[in-house]
Coordinates of C-alpha atoms in Angstrom, one line a residue:
M1 CA -0.1 -0.1 -0.2
D2 CA 1.1 3.4 -0.7
P3 CA 1.6 5.1 2.6
N4 CA 0.5 8.4 0.8
Q5 CA -2.8 7.0 0.4
S6 CA -3.5 7.2 4.0
E7 CA -3.6 11.1 4.0
T8 CA -7.1 11.3 2.4
G9 CA -8.7 8.7 4.6
G10 CA -10.1 9.4 8.0
P11 CA -9.4 8.0 11.5
E12 CA -12.2 5.5 10.7
D13 CA -9.9 3.9 7.9
L14 CA -7.1 2.9 10.6
E15 CA -6.4 0.6 12.7
D16 CA -8.0 1.0 16.4
E17 CA -4.7 0.4 18.1
E18 CA -1.0 1.2 16.8
G19 CA 1.4 -1.6 16.6
P20 CA 4.4 -2.5 18.9
T21 CA 7.0 -0.3 19.2
A22 CA 9.3 -3.3 18.6
P23 CA 9.3 -5.0 15.6
P24 CA 7.9 -8.6 16.1
V25 CA 10.8 -11.5 15.3
E26 CA 8.8 -12.9 12.4
M27 CA 10.0 -9.3 10.6
L28 CA 13.6 -10.2 10.6
D29 CA 15.5 -12.2 8.5
N30 CA 17.6 -15.2 9.2
I31 CA 21.1 -14.6 7.7
R32 CA 23.8 -17.1 8.3
G33 CA 26.4 -16.0 10.8
Y34 CA 23.8 -13.7 12.6
E35 CA 21.6 -16.5 13.8
G36 CA 19.9 -15.3 17.6
T37 CA 20.4 -11.6 16.8
V38 CA 17.9 -9.3 18.0
V39 CA 16.5 -5.8 18.3
G40 CA 18.3 -3.8 21.1
G41 CA 20.7 -7.0 21.4
D42 CA 23.6 -4.8 22.5
E43 CA 24.5 -7.6 24.7
N44 CA 24.9 -10.2 21.9
Y45 CA 28.4 -10.3 22.2
V46 CA 30.4 -12.4 19.8
S47 CA 33.2 -14.1 20.4
P48 CA 36.6 -13.2 18.8
P49 CA 38.5 -15.7 16.6
I50 CA 41.0 -17.6 18.6
H51 CA 44.5 -17.3 17.5
P52 CA 47.5 -19.1 18.9
S53 CA 49.8 -17.5 21.2
D54 CA 53.6 -17.4 20.2
K55 CA 54.2 -16.2 23.5
R56 CA 57.6 -17.4 24.8
E57 CA 59.0 -17.0 28.5
Q58 CA 62.1 -14.6 28.2
P59 CA 64.9 -13.5 30.7
Q60 CA 63.9 -9.7 31.8
R61 CA 66.7 -7.1 32.1
Q62 CA 68.1 -6.8 35.4
L63 CA 67.4 -3.3 36.8
E64 CA 69.2 -1.3 39.6
W65 CA 67.8 1.9 40.8
R66 CA 68.1 3.3 44.3
I67 CA 66.5 6.6 45.1
P68 CA 68.6 8.6 47.5
S69 CA 66.9 10.7 50.5
I70 CA 66.1 14.1 49.8
T71 CA 68.1 16.8 51.6
E72 CA 67.0 18.1 54.8
E73 CA 66.4 21.4 53.2
A74 CA 63.7 19.8 51.2
A75 CA 62.3 17.8 54.1
R76 CA 61.7 20.6 56.1
E77 CA 60.4 22.9 53.1
A78 CA 58.0 20.2 52.7
L79 CA 56.5 19.7 56.4
T80 CA 56.6 23.8 56.5
Q81 CA 54.0 23.7 53.5
F82 CA 52.3 20.6 55.3
A83 CA 52.0 22.8 58.5
D84 CA 51.1 25.9 56.8
A85 CA 48.1 23.9 54.9
H86 CA 46.7 23.3 57.9
C87 CA 45.1 26.1 60.2
C88 CA 45.4 24.3 63.7
Y89 CA 49.1 23.6 63.3
S90 CA 52.2 25.1 64.2
S91 CA 55.2 26.0 61.9
H92 CA 57.7 25.8 64.9
P93 CA 58.5 21.9 64.7
A94 CA 59.5 22.3 61.0
Q95 CA 61.4 25.3 61.7
D96 CA 63.1 24.4 64.7
M97 CA 63.6 20.5 64.3
V98 CA 66.9 19.1 64.8
F99 CA 67.5 16.1 62.0
Q100 CA 68.3 12.9 63.5
D101 CA 68.3 10.5 60.2
L102 CA 66.7 10.5 56.8
T103 CA 65.7 7.1 55.4
P104 CA 64.9 6.3 52.0
F105 CA 62.5 3.8 50.8
N106 CA 61.9 2.0 47.0
M107 CA 58.1 2.3 46.6
Y108 CA 57.0 1.1 43.3
R109 CA 53.9 1.1 41.4
Y110 CA 52.9 -1.2 38.8
R111 CA 50.5 -0.7 36.3
L112 CA 49.2 -3.3 33.2
E113 CA 47.0 -1.6 30.6
T114 CA 45.4 -4.4 28.0
F115 CA 43.5 -2.7 25.4
T116 CA 40.8 -4.9 24.2
E117 CA 37.9 -4.9 21.3
T118 CA 34.8 -6.7 22.0
R119 CA 31.6 -6.5 19.0
S120 CA 28.1 -7.2 19.4
T121 CA 25.4 -7.1 16.8
E122 CA 21.5 -6.1 16.7
W123 CA 19.2 -5.7 14.4
A124 CA 18.3 -1.8 13.4
H125 CA 16.2 0.1 11.5
K126 CA 15.7 3.8 10.4
P127 CA 12.7 5.5 8.4
F128 CA 13.1 4.7 4.3
T129 CA 13.2 7.5 2.4
G130 CA 14.5 6.0 -1.1
Q131 CA 17.9 5.8 0.1
L132 CA 20.2 2.9 -2.0
V133 CA 19.5 -0.7 -0.2
D134 CA 22.8 -3.0 0.6
S135 CA 20.8 -5.9 0.7
A136 CA 22.1 -9.8 0.1
E137 CA 21.8 -9.3 -3.5
C138 CA 24.4 -7.0 -3.5
G139 CA 27.0 -9.9 -2.0
S140 CA 27.2 -12.3 0.9
P141 CA 27.2 -10.8 4.5
P142 CA 30.8 -10.8 6.3
L143 CA 30.9 -12.5 9.7
P144 CA 31.2 -10.0 12.4
W145 CA 34.8 -9.9 13.1
E146 CA 35.6 -9.8 9.1
V147 CA 33.9 -6.3 9.0
V148 CA 36.6 -4.2 8.5
V149 CA 36.3 -1.2 11.2
E150 CA 39.3 1.5 11.8
T151 CA 41.0 0.7 15.2
P152 CA 41.3 4.2 17.1
P153 CA 44.5 4.9 19.0
M154 CA 45.7 2.4 21.2
F155 CA 44.7 2.5 24.9
Q156 CA 41.8 5.0 24.5
D157 CA 37.9 3.8 25.2
S158 CA 36.1 4.2 22.1
V159 CA 32.7 3.1 20.6
K160 CA 31.7 2.7 17.1
K161 CA 28.6 1.8 15.2
V162 CA 28.6 0.3 11.7
P163 CA 26.0 -1.4 9.6
V164 CA 26.9 -4.9 8.6
P165 CA 27.3 -4.9 4.6
H166 CA 24.6 -6.9 2.3
T167 CA 22.0 -7.1 5.7
A168 CA 19.6 -4.4 4.4
A169 CA 15.9 -5.0 3.4
V170 CA 13.2 -2.6 3.3
K171 CA 9.7 -3.9 5.2
C172 CA 6.5 -2.2 6.2
C173 CA 6.5 0.0 9.4
H174 CA 5.3 -2.9 12.4
K175 CA 4.0 0.4 14.3
C176 CA 1.4 2.2 11.5
K177 CA 1.1 -1.2 9.1
G178 CA 2.3 1.0 6.4
R179 CA -0.1 3.6 6.7
G180 CA 2.4 6.4 7.9
R181 CA -0.1 7.2 10.8
Y182 CA -2.8 5.2 13.4
R183 CA -5.6 6.1 15.4
C184 CA -5.0 7.8 18.5
S185 CA -5.7 5.1 21.0
Q186 CA -6.3 7.9 23.9
C187 CA -9.7 9.0 22.3
G188 CA -10.2 6.5 20.2
G189 CA -9.9 8.7 17.0
K190 CA -12.5 11.1 17.9
G191 CA -10.2 14.0 18.7
M192 CA -12.3 14.7 21.7
L193 CA -12.0 13.7 25.5
K194 CA -14.6 13.8 28.2
C195 CA -13.7 16.6 30.6
L196 CA -12.4 15.4 34.2
P197 CA -13.0 18.6 36.2
C198 CA -16.7 18.9 35.7
G199 CA -17.0 15.3 34.7
S200 CA -18.5 16.2 31.0
R201 CA -21.3 18.3 32.6
G202 CA -20.1 21.2 31.1
I203 CA -20.6 23.2 34.8
V204 CA -19.0 23.2 38.1
H205 CA -19.5 24.4 41.6
R206 CA -23.0 26.8 41.5
N207 CA -23.8 26.3 38.0
K208 CA -20.9 28.3 36.5
R209 CA -19.5 26.9 33.3
C210 CA -16.2 24.9 33.3
I211 CA -13.1 26.8 32.0
Q212 CA -11.5 23.8 31.0
C213 CA -14.0 22.9 28.2
G214 CA -15.5 25.9 27.7
G215 CA -18.9 24.6 29.1
R216 CA -19.0 22.0 26.2
G217 CA -18.3 18.9 28.4
M218 CA -15.7 18.0 26.0
K219 CA -12.0 19.1 25.1
R220 CA -9.5 18.4 22.5
C221 CA -7.4 15.2 22.7
G222 CA -4.1 16.5 24.0
P223 CA -2.0 13.6 22.1
C224 CA -3.3 13.8 18.6
L225 CA -4.1 17.6 19.0
G226 CA -7.8 16.6 18.1
R227 CA -7.3 15.1 14.7
G228 CA -7.7 11.6 15.7
T229 CA -5.0 10.3 14.5
R230 CA -1.3 10.5 15.2
T231 CA 1.7 10.6 12.7
C232 CA 4.0 7.5 13.0
H233 CA 7.3 8.3 14.7
V234 CA 8.7 5.1 13.9
C235 CA 8.4 5.3 10.2
K236 CA 8.2 9.3 10.2
T237 CA 5.3 8.8 8.1
S238 CA 7.1 6.9 5.3
G239 CA 5.5 4.0 6.0
Y240 CA 8.6 2.1 5.2
L241 CA 11.5 1.0 7.6
L242 CA 14.9 -0.2 6.3
F243 CA 16.1 -3.1 8.5
Y244 CA 20.0 -3.9 9.0
I245 CA 22.2 -5.4 11.4
Q246 CA 24.0 -2.9 13.1
L247 CA 27.4 -4.2 14.4
T248 CA 28.8 -2.2 17.6
V249 CA 32.7 -2.0 18.3
K250 CA 33.6 -1.2 21.6
W251 CA 37.6 -0.8 22.6
T252 CA 38.5 -0.5 26.5
N253 CA 41.5 0.2 28.2
N254 CA 41.4 -2.3 30.9
V255 CA 43.8 -1.4 33.9
F256 CA 45.5 -3.2 36.6
E257 CA 47.4 -0.9 39.0
Q258 CA 49.0 -2.0 42.4
V259 CA 51.8 -0.4 44.4
A260 CA 54.3 -3.0 46.3
D261 CA 53.6 -2.4 50.0
Q262 CA 56.5 -2.7 51.8
Q263 CA 54.4 -2.0 55.3
I264 CA 56.8 1.3 56.2
G265 CA 53.6 2.7 58.1
L266 CA 53.0 4.8 54.8
P267 CA 49.1 4.1 53.7
V268 CA 48.8 2.7 50.2
A269 CA 45.9 4.7 49.3
L270 CA 48.1 7.9 49.5
F271 CA 50.3 6.9 46.5
N272 CA 46.8 7.4 44.3
E273 CA 48.0 11.4 45.1
V274 CA 51.4 11.2 43.7
S275 CA 53.4 10.6 40.9
G276 CA 56.7 9.0 40.6
Q277 CA 59.5 8.0 37.9
N278 CA 59.0 5.6 35.0
V279 CA 61.7 3.2 35.4
F280 CA 60.3 0.3 33.2
A281 CA 58.2 0.3 30.4
D282 CA 57.1 -2.6 28.2
E283 CA 54.4 -2.8 25.4
S284 CA 53.5 -5.9 23.0
Y285 CA 50.3 -7.7 21.5
Q286 CA 50.7 -10.0 24.8
V287 CA 53.5 -8.5 27.3
Y288 CA 55.9 -11.2 29.4
T289 CA 55.5 -11.0 33.3
I290 CA 58.5 -9.3 35.0
V291 CA 61.0 -11.8 36.2
G292 CA 64.1 -10.9 38.9
F293 CA 63.0 -7.1 39.5
P294 CA 64.9 -5.6 42.7
D295 CA 61.7 -5.8 44.2
S296 CA 60.1 -9.2 44.6
L297 CA 56.4 -8.1 45.5
I298 CA 56.6 -6.5 41.5
D299 CA 57.1 -9.9 39.9
Q300 CA 54.6 -11.2 42.1
I301 CA 52.4 -8.4 41.3
S302 CA 52.9 -8.6 37.5
Q303 CA 52.2 -12.2 37.3
Q304 CA 49.0 -11.5 39.0
G305 CA 48.2 -8.7 36.7
V306 CA 49.2 -10.4 33.4
Q307 CA 46.9 -13.7 34.4
E308 CA 44.2 -11.9 35.8
H309 CA 44.2 -10.1 32.3
Q310 CA 44.3 -13.0 30.3
E311 CA 41.9 -15.1 32.3
K312 CA 39.0 -12.2 31.8
F313 CA 39.4 -11.2 28.6
G314 CA 41.3 -13.6 26.5
R315 CA 38.2 -15.3 25.7
T316 CA 35.5 -12.8 25.7
A317 CA 37.2 -10.1 24.0
C318 CA 40.1 -9.6 21.5
I319 CA 43.6 -8.1 22.9
L320 CA 45.0 -6.1 20.4
Q321 CA 47.7 -4.5 22.7
Q322 CA 49.0 -5.0 26.4
R323 CA 51.5 -2.2 27.7
Q324 CA 53.1 -2.6 31.6
T325 CA 54.8 0.1 33.6
I326 CA 56.8 0.2 36.6
E327 CA 56.5 3.5 38.5
L328 CA 59.5 4.7 41.2
I329 CA 57.9 6.4 43.8
P330 CA 60.5 8.4 46.2
V331 CA 59.7 8.3 49.9
T332 CA 61.6 9.1 52.7
K333 CA 61.0 8.6 56.4
V334 CA 62.7 11.4 58.5
H335 CA 63.6 11.0 61.9
F336 CA 63.5 14.3 64.0
Q337 CA 64.1 15.8 67.6
W338 CA 61.9 18.7 68.5
K339 CA 61.7 20.0 72.2
G340 CA 63.6 16.8 73.8
Q341 CA 61.0 14.2 72.0
E342 CA 61.8 11.9 69.0
N343 CA 59.4 12.0 66.1
S344 CA 59.0 11.1 62.3
Y345 CA 57.3 11.9 59.2
F346 CA 57.0 10.8 55.8
V347 CA 58.2 12.8 52.4
Y348 CA 56.5 11.1 49.4
G349 CA 56.1 11.3 46.0
T350 CA 57.6 13.6 43.4
E351 CA 55.4 16.3 44.9
N352 CA 57.1 15.9 48.3
N353 CA 53.5 15.3 49.9
V354 CA 53.7 14.9 53.8
Y355 CA 52.1 12.2 55.7
A356 CA 52.4 13.3 59.6
P357 CA 49.7 11.6 61.6
D358 CA 52.0 12.7 64.6
Y359 CA 52.6 16.0 63.9
P360 CA 53.7 17.4 67.8
S361 CA 52.4 20.8 67.9
K362 CA 48.8 20.9 67.1
C363 CA 46.3 23.1 68.8
Q364 CA 42.5 21.9 70.5
C365 CA 40.8 25.0 68.9
T366 CA 37.2 24.2 67.5
I367 CA 36.0 25.6 64.1
L368 CA 32.5 26.4 64.3

């Protein structure tokens, strides 16, 4: 039926109710390699092809990196800024303290990034307005992982939606049955509704005329603006839809990060606020676990991270690239004496942040 013919008929020529919002399953074509694909199937993920891994263990280069302790001047300046940042802390300890010892520590942060690609399919549609139809007559549809999609820059999250070639077909709109509009279900095609404030009597208290309906007892239907019909928002009045299989490609940078905690009394969570120096970087399709690093905790953390990512993404996603880095975070424990009492604090990160939970000069003021 020509959708333009619906414009000459009245509401009585249309269906009593509009069709379903989603197309019924029987409308969807059965395409080889895309069996089970449904409308809105974002979770219909397609398993990636299995490629044999040529990964072999190889020895890691030995790294020797020691951090010298910061100078007394830098340690004093860091504590002075720390005290100035707290309104109830006196700066006298920082100015008058006597240094006893500055002990450096090698703290390392391991980071593994696994850049993955996942693909999912779903049936999609849009109004047909005479555009070209890339149907199966144009060729055999490629399988989901055969569709060529340009990869974005590595280690950056991205999403791209593309139509699968040769899967398109034109079908009658399921919502309006090809008419481009349908009878308004709110008013039953009459264009008018009973006035609820006056109970369709046209008058309210003390026989006053109802201002909502102007005394008529009926008022214009809002959804259809009194026309009795509503235009189809699915096909945009064209009456026909272009169906095709849509491929959604998601690139995700999955991160595993952990600090080798040497239990020196500095909360590990504080390292999230500071930066360090990169002492090791490795990037490959699949990286090797770290072996023989000066801090054996890094070897364990690396093995944990690589194994965790392989088990988590090895079968459900295609691993495109991996990158691992080791960052050395400078930490110095400062021992000092002030007014005859021993005390200590930590200076950590390249920013020289201070952790001093037992700062010796705090006032007991209360901020109202």
